[in-house]
PDB file of C-alpha atoms in Angstrom:
ATOM      1  CA  MET R   1      -0.315  -0.157   0.318  1.00  0.00           C
ATOM      2  CA  VAL R   2       1.642   3.565  -1.086  1.00  0.00           C
ATOM      3  CA  SER R   3       1.415   6.497   1.441  1.00  0.00           C
ATOM      4  CA  ALA R   4       0.262   9.127   0.782  1.00  0.00           C
ATOM      5  CA  ASN R   5       3.105  10.889   1.476  1.00  0.00           C
ATOM      6  CA  SER R   6       5.485   8.782  -0.744  1.00  0.00           C
ATOM      7  CA  LEU R   7       2.644   9.584  -3.470  1.00  0.00           C
ATOM      8  CA  LEU R   8       2.966  13.676  -2.638  1.00  0.00           C
ATOM      9  CA  TYR R   9       7.035  13.077  -2.287  1.00  0.00           C
ATOM     10  CA  VAL R  10       6.681  11.090  -5.994  1.00  0.00           C
ATOM     11  CA  VAL R  11       4.398  13.839  -7.715  1.00  0.00           C
ATOM     12  CA  LEU R  12       6.398  16.825  -5.895  1.00  0.00           C
ATOM     13  CA  SER R  13       9.608  14.722  -7.585  1.00  0.00           C
ATOM     14  CA  ALA R  14       8.525  14.279 -10.983  1.00  0.00           C
ATOM     15  CA  ALA R  15       6.928  18.219 -11.127  1.00  0.00           C
ATOM     16  CA  SER R  16      10.670  19.322 -10.537  1.00  0.00           C
ATOM     17  CA  LEU R  17      12.255  17.152 -13.112  1.00  0.00           C
ATOM     18  CA  ALA R  18      10.746  19.100 -15.430  1.00  0.00           C
ATOM     19  CA  ALA R  19      11.497  22.149 -13.699  1.00  0.00           C
ATOM     20  CA  ALA R  20      14.890  22.824 -15.954  1.00  0.00           C
ATOM     21  CA  THR R  21      16.253  20.528 -18.030  1.00  0.00           C
ATOM     22  CA  LEU R  22      19.515  20.913 -19.817  1.00  0.00           C
ATOM     23  CA  ASP R  23      19.183  22.394 -23.859  1.00  0.00           C
ATOM     24  CA  PRO R  24      21.014  24.848 -24.795  1.00  0.00           C
ATOM     25  CA  ALA R  25      19.231  27.701 -26.607  1.00  0.00           C
ATOM     26  CA  SER R  26      20.003  27.489 -30.353  1.00  0.00           C
ATOM     27  CA  THR R  27      20.268  31.831 -30.902  1.00  0.00           C
ATOM     28  CA  ASN R  28      20.457  34.535 -28.717  1.00  0.00           C
ATOM     29  CA  THR R  29      19.749  38.407 -28.933  1.00  0.00           C
ATOM     30  CA  LYS R  30      21.156  40.816 -26.246  1.00  0.00           C
ATOM     31  CA  GLY R  31      19.868  43.962 -25.595  1.00  0.00           C
ATOM     32  CA  LYS R  32      16.544  43.068 -26.341  1.00  0.00           C
ATOM     33  CA  CYS R  33      12.901  42.067 -25.449  1.00  0.00           C
ATOM     34  CA  PRO R  34      10.383  42.061 -27.600  1.00  0.00           C
ATOM     35  CA  GLY R  35       7.665  44.459 -27.825  1.00  0.00           C
ATOM     36  CA  THR R  36       4.795  42.049 -27.813  1.00  0.00           C
ATOM     37  CA  TYR R  37       4.473  39.048 -26.485  1.00  0.00           C
ATOM     38  CA  ASN R  38       1.957  36.243 -28.131  1.00  0.00           C
ATOM     39  CA  CYS R  39       0.839  34.501 -24.790  1.00  0.00           C
ATOM     40  CA  SER R  40       1.719  34.607 -21.358  1.00  0.00           C
ATOM     41  CA  ALA R  41       5.225  32.829 -20.001  1.00  0.00           C
ATOM     42  CA  SER R  42       4.922  29.054 -18.920  1.00  0.00           C
ATOM     43  CA  LYS R  43       7.609  29.680 -15.581  1.00  0.00           C
ATOM     44  CA  VAL R  44       9.080  32.632 -13.967  1.00  0.00           C
ATOM     45  CA  SER R  45      12.377  31.507 -12.478  1.00  0.00           C
ATOM     46  CA  THR R  46      13.523  34.510  -9.965  1.00  0.00           C
ATOM     47  CA  ALA R  47      17.240  34.639  -8.819  1.00  0.00           C
ATOM     48  CA  ILE R  48      19.071  32.247 -11.629  1.00  0.00           C
ATOM     49  CA  GLN R  49      22.123  32.829 -13.859  1.00  0.00           C
ATOM     50  CA  ALA R  50      21.447  33.772 -17.446  1.00  0.00           C
ATOM     51  CA  ALA R  51      23.763  31.378 -18.141  1.00  0.00           C
ATOM     52  CA  GLU R  52      21.012  28.989 -16.744  1.00  0.00           C
ATOM     53  CA  CYS R  53      18.182  30.406 -18.481  1.00  0.00           C
ATOM     54  CA  SER R  54      19.612  30.190 -21.925  1.00  0.00           C
ATOM     55  CA  HIS R  55      21.228  26.536 -21.339  1.00  0.00           C
ATOM     56  CA  ASN R  56      18.278  24.897 -19.627  1.00  0.00           C
ATOM     57  CA  THR R  57      14.666  24.946 -20.793  1.00  0.00           C
ATOM     58  CA  ARG R  58      11.652  25.159 -18.012  1.00  0.00           C
ATOM     59  CA  THR R  59       8.226  24.577 -19.084  1.00  0.00           C
ATOM     60  CA  SER R  60       7.088  21.055 -19.383  1.00  0.00           C
ATOM     61  CA  GLY R  61       5.898  21.588 -23.018  1.00  0.00           C
ATOM     62  CA  THR R  62       8.087  22.884 -25.907  1.00  0.00           C
ATOM     63  CA  GLN R  63       9.944  25.958 -25.139  1.00  0.00           C
ATOM     64  CA  THR R  64      10.009  28.398 -27.846  1.00  0.00           C
ATOM     65  CA  PHE R  65      12.261  30.961 -25.869  1.00  0.00           C
ATOM     66  CA  ALA R  66      12.934  33.015 -22.681  1.00  0.00           C
ATOM     67  CA  VAL R  67      13.416  36.381 -22.044  1.00  0.00           C
ATOM     68  CA  PHE R  68      15.887  37.016 -19.273  1.00  0.00           C
ATOM     69  CA  VAL R  69      16.393  40.257 -17.108  1.00  0.00           C
ATOM     70  CA  THR R  70      19.137  41.643 -15.355  1.00  0.00           C
ATOM     71  CA  ASP R  71      18.515  42.301 -11.059  1.00  0.00           C
ATOM     72  CA  HIS R  72      21.502  44.268 -10.604  1.00  0.00           C
ATOM     73  CA  GLU R  73      21.481  43.235  -6.549  1.00  0.00           C
ATOM     74  CA  TYR R  74      23.218  40.167  -7.559  1.00  0.00           C
ATOM     75  CA  ASP R  75      26.362  41.943  -9.569  1.00  0.00           C
ATOM     76  CA  SER R  76      29.005  40.845  -7.403  1.00  0.00           C
ATOM     77  CA  SER R  77      27.960  37.575  -7.377  1.00  0.00           C
ATOM     78  CA  HIS R  78      29.705  34.176  -8.638  1.00  0.00           C
ATOM     79  CA  GLY R  79      27.982  33.809 -12.274  1.00  0.00           C
ATOM     80  CA  ALA R  80      26.526  37.455 -12.695  1.00  0.00           C
ATOM     81  CA  PRO R  81      24.367  38.032 -14.210  1.00  0.00           C
ATOM     82  CA  TYR R  82      21.533  37.248 -12.061  1.00  0.00           C
ATOM     83  CA  GLY R  83      18.433  37.934 -12.944  1.00  0.00           C
ATOM     84  CA  THR R  84      14.124  36.579 -14.223  1.00  0.00           C
ATOM     85  CA  CYS R  85      13.722  33.745 -16.884  1.00  0.00           C
ATOM     86  CA  SER R  86      10.737  33.898 -18.000  1.00  0.00           C
ATOM     87  CA  ALA R  87      10.220  30.761 -20.603  1.00  0.00           C
ATOM     88  CA  TYR R  88       7.415  30.832 -23.181  1.00  0.00           C
ATOM     89  CA  THR R  89       5.894  27.617 -25.078  1.00  0.00           C
ATOM     90  CA  CYS R  90       3.952  29.838 -28.256  1.00  0.00           C
ATOM     91  CA  THR R  91       5.551  31.474 -31.286  1.00  0.00           C
ATOM     92  CA  ALA R  92       8.865  33.373 -31.024  1.00  0.00           C
ATOM     93  CA  PRO R  93       9.257  36.830 -31.639  1.00  0.00           C
ATOM     94  CA  THR R  94      10.861  37.193 -34.469  1.00  0.00           C
ATOM     95  CA  ASP R  95      13.922  39.991 -35.444  1.00  0.00           C
ATOM     96  CA  ALA R  96      11.588  42.271 -36.322  1.00  0.00           C
ATOM     97  CA  GLU R  97       9.143  42.328 -33.146  1.00  0.00           C
ATOM     98  CA  MET R  98      12.629  42.195 -31.057  1.00  0.00           C
ATOM     99  CA  THR R  99      11.534  46.222 -30.386  1.00  0.00           C
ATOM    100  CA  ASP R 100      12.266  46.809 -26.909  1.00  0.00           C
ATOM    101  CA  SER R 101      15.379  48.189 -26.436  1.00  0.00           C
ATOM    102  CA  ASP R 102      17.127  47.027 -23.410  1.00  0.00           C
ATOM    103  CA  SER R 103      20.625  46.587 -22.141  1.00  0.00           C
ATOM    104  CA  ASP R 104      19.668  44.213 -19.147  1.00  0.00           C
ATOM    105  CA  CYS R 105      17.235  42.345 -20.880  1.00  0.00           C
ATOM    106  CA  TRP R 106      18.643  38.888 -23.385  1.00  0.00           C
ATOM    107  CA  THR R 107      16.760  36.819 -24.775  1.00  0.00           C
ATOM    108  CA  PHE R 108      16.925  33.676 -25.826  1.00  0.00           C
ATOM    109  CA  PHE R 109      15.925  31.883 -28.132  1.00  0.00           C
ATOM    110  CA  TRP R 110      15.752  27.368 -29.304  1.00  0.00           C
ATOM    111  CA  ASN R 111      15.448  28.331 -32.772  1.00  0.00           C
ATOM    112  CA  ASP R 112      16.712  31.001 -34.808  1.00  0.00           C
ATOM    113  CA  ASN R 113      15.066  33.678 -34.939  1.00  0.00           C
ATOM    114  CA  GLY R 114      17.944  35.624 -33.035  1.00  0.00           C
ATOM    115  CA  GLU R 115      20.696  37.811 -33.925  1.00  0.00           C
ATOM    116  CA  SER R 116      23.837  36.146 -32.510  1.00  0.00           C
ATOM    117  CA  SER R 117      24.379  31.675 -32.712  1.00  0.00           C
ATOM    118  CA  GLY R 118      24.415  29.571 -29.510  1.00  0.00           C
ATOM    119  CA  VAL R 119      23.991  30.750 -25.905  1.00  0.00           C
ATOM    120  CA  GLY R 120      25.779  33.745 -25.936  1.00  0.00           C
ATOM    121  CA  THR R 121      26.385  33.525 -21.976  1.00  0.00           C
ATOM    122  CA  GLY R 122      29.607  30.696 -21.218  1.00  0.00           C
ATOM    123  CA  CYS R 123      28.775  28.141 -18.820  1.00  0.00           C
ATOM    124  CA  ILE R 124      26.674  27.909 -16.087  1.00  0.00           C
ATOM    125  CA  LYS R 125      29.135  28.591 -12.650  1.00  0.00           C
ATOM    126  CA  SER R 126      29.317  27.882  -9.367  1.00  0.00           C
ATOM    127  CA  PRO R 127      27.718  30.607  -6.894  1.00  0.00           C
ATOM    128  CA  THR R 128      30.094  29.137  -4.673  1.00  0.00           C
ATOM    129  CA  ASP R 129      33.445  29.981  -6.527  1.00  0.00           C
ATOM    130  CA  GLY R 130      32.226  30.548  -9.638  1.00  0.00           C
ATOM    131  CA  THR R 131      34.089  27.254 -11.755  1.00  0.00           C
ATOM    132  CA  CYS R 132      32.146  26.047 -14.846  1.00  0.00           C
ATOM    133  CA  GLY R 133      29.246  22.729 -14.333  1.00  0.00           C
ATOM    134  CA  CYS R 134      25.819  22.141 -14.794  1.00  0.00           C
ATOM    135  CA  GLU R 135      23.088  22.329 -12.516  1.00  0.00           C
ATOM    136  CA  ASP R 136      20.753  19.131 -11.932  1.00  0.00           C
ATOM    137  CA  SER R 137      17.251  19.245 -12.339  1.00  0.00           C
ATOM    138  CA  ASP R 138      17.181  18.495  -8.230  1.00  0.00           C
ATOM    139  CA  GLY R 139      19.065  21.746  -7.995  1.00  0.00           C
ATOM    140  CA  THR R 140      22.785  19.642  -7.476  1.00  0.00           C
ATOM    141  CA  PHE R 141      25.905  21.624  -9.403  1.00  0.00           C
ATOM    142  CA  VAL R 142      27.732  19.475 -11.062  1.00  0.00           C
ATOM    143  CA  TYR R 143      31.904  20.056 -10.691  1.00  0.00           C
ATOM    144  CA  GLY R 144      33.028  20.952 -14.254  1.00  0.00           C
ATOM    145  CA  SER R 145      29.374  19.272 -16.735  1.00  0.00           C
ATOM    146  CA  ASP R 146      28.340  19.366 -19.358  1.00  0.00           C
ATOM    147  CA  SER R 147      25.866  17.081 -19.207  1.00  0.00           C
ATOM    148  CA  CYS R 148      23.500  17.848 -16.125  1.00  0.00           C
ATOM    149  CA  THR R 149      19.884  16.028 -16.512  1.00  0.00           C
TER     150      THR R 149
END
């Protein structure tokens, strides 16, 4: 017989596994946000590295783009910039729709809509000492790795 607590643990564990999955963005546009959005964010994560926003999908559906806005409160922290990452599953904005110029904004695409290829951010860094690595879906930082789950 499965207890209610065991079942709750399984449900919460499964939900956390979908929270962030290593799947780096294909392109990015630094210094611009979409002028309009085709939908609301599916997931909003605060106080995370731009590199986490660009390297990990954060939605249970197919993530198409993510908008990162820097929070300067964390500028002196290892792995900066930190900020808010809003992840979307609707049609990604085209370059012509990227009309909100803002040096604190960075948009990551899981298609070729960005102005630059790749993630643009470099590696995810340890918040403790700045060493490159990645973060498993359970939040564990894995030093020197780029193949987290």
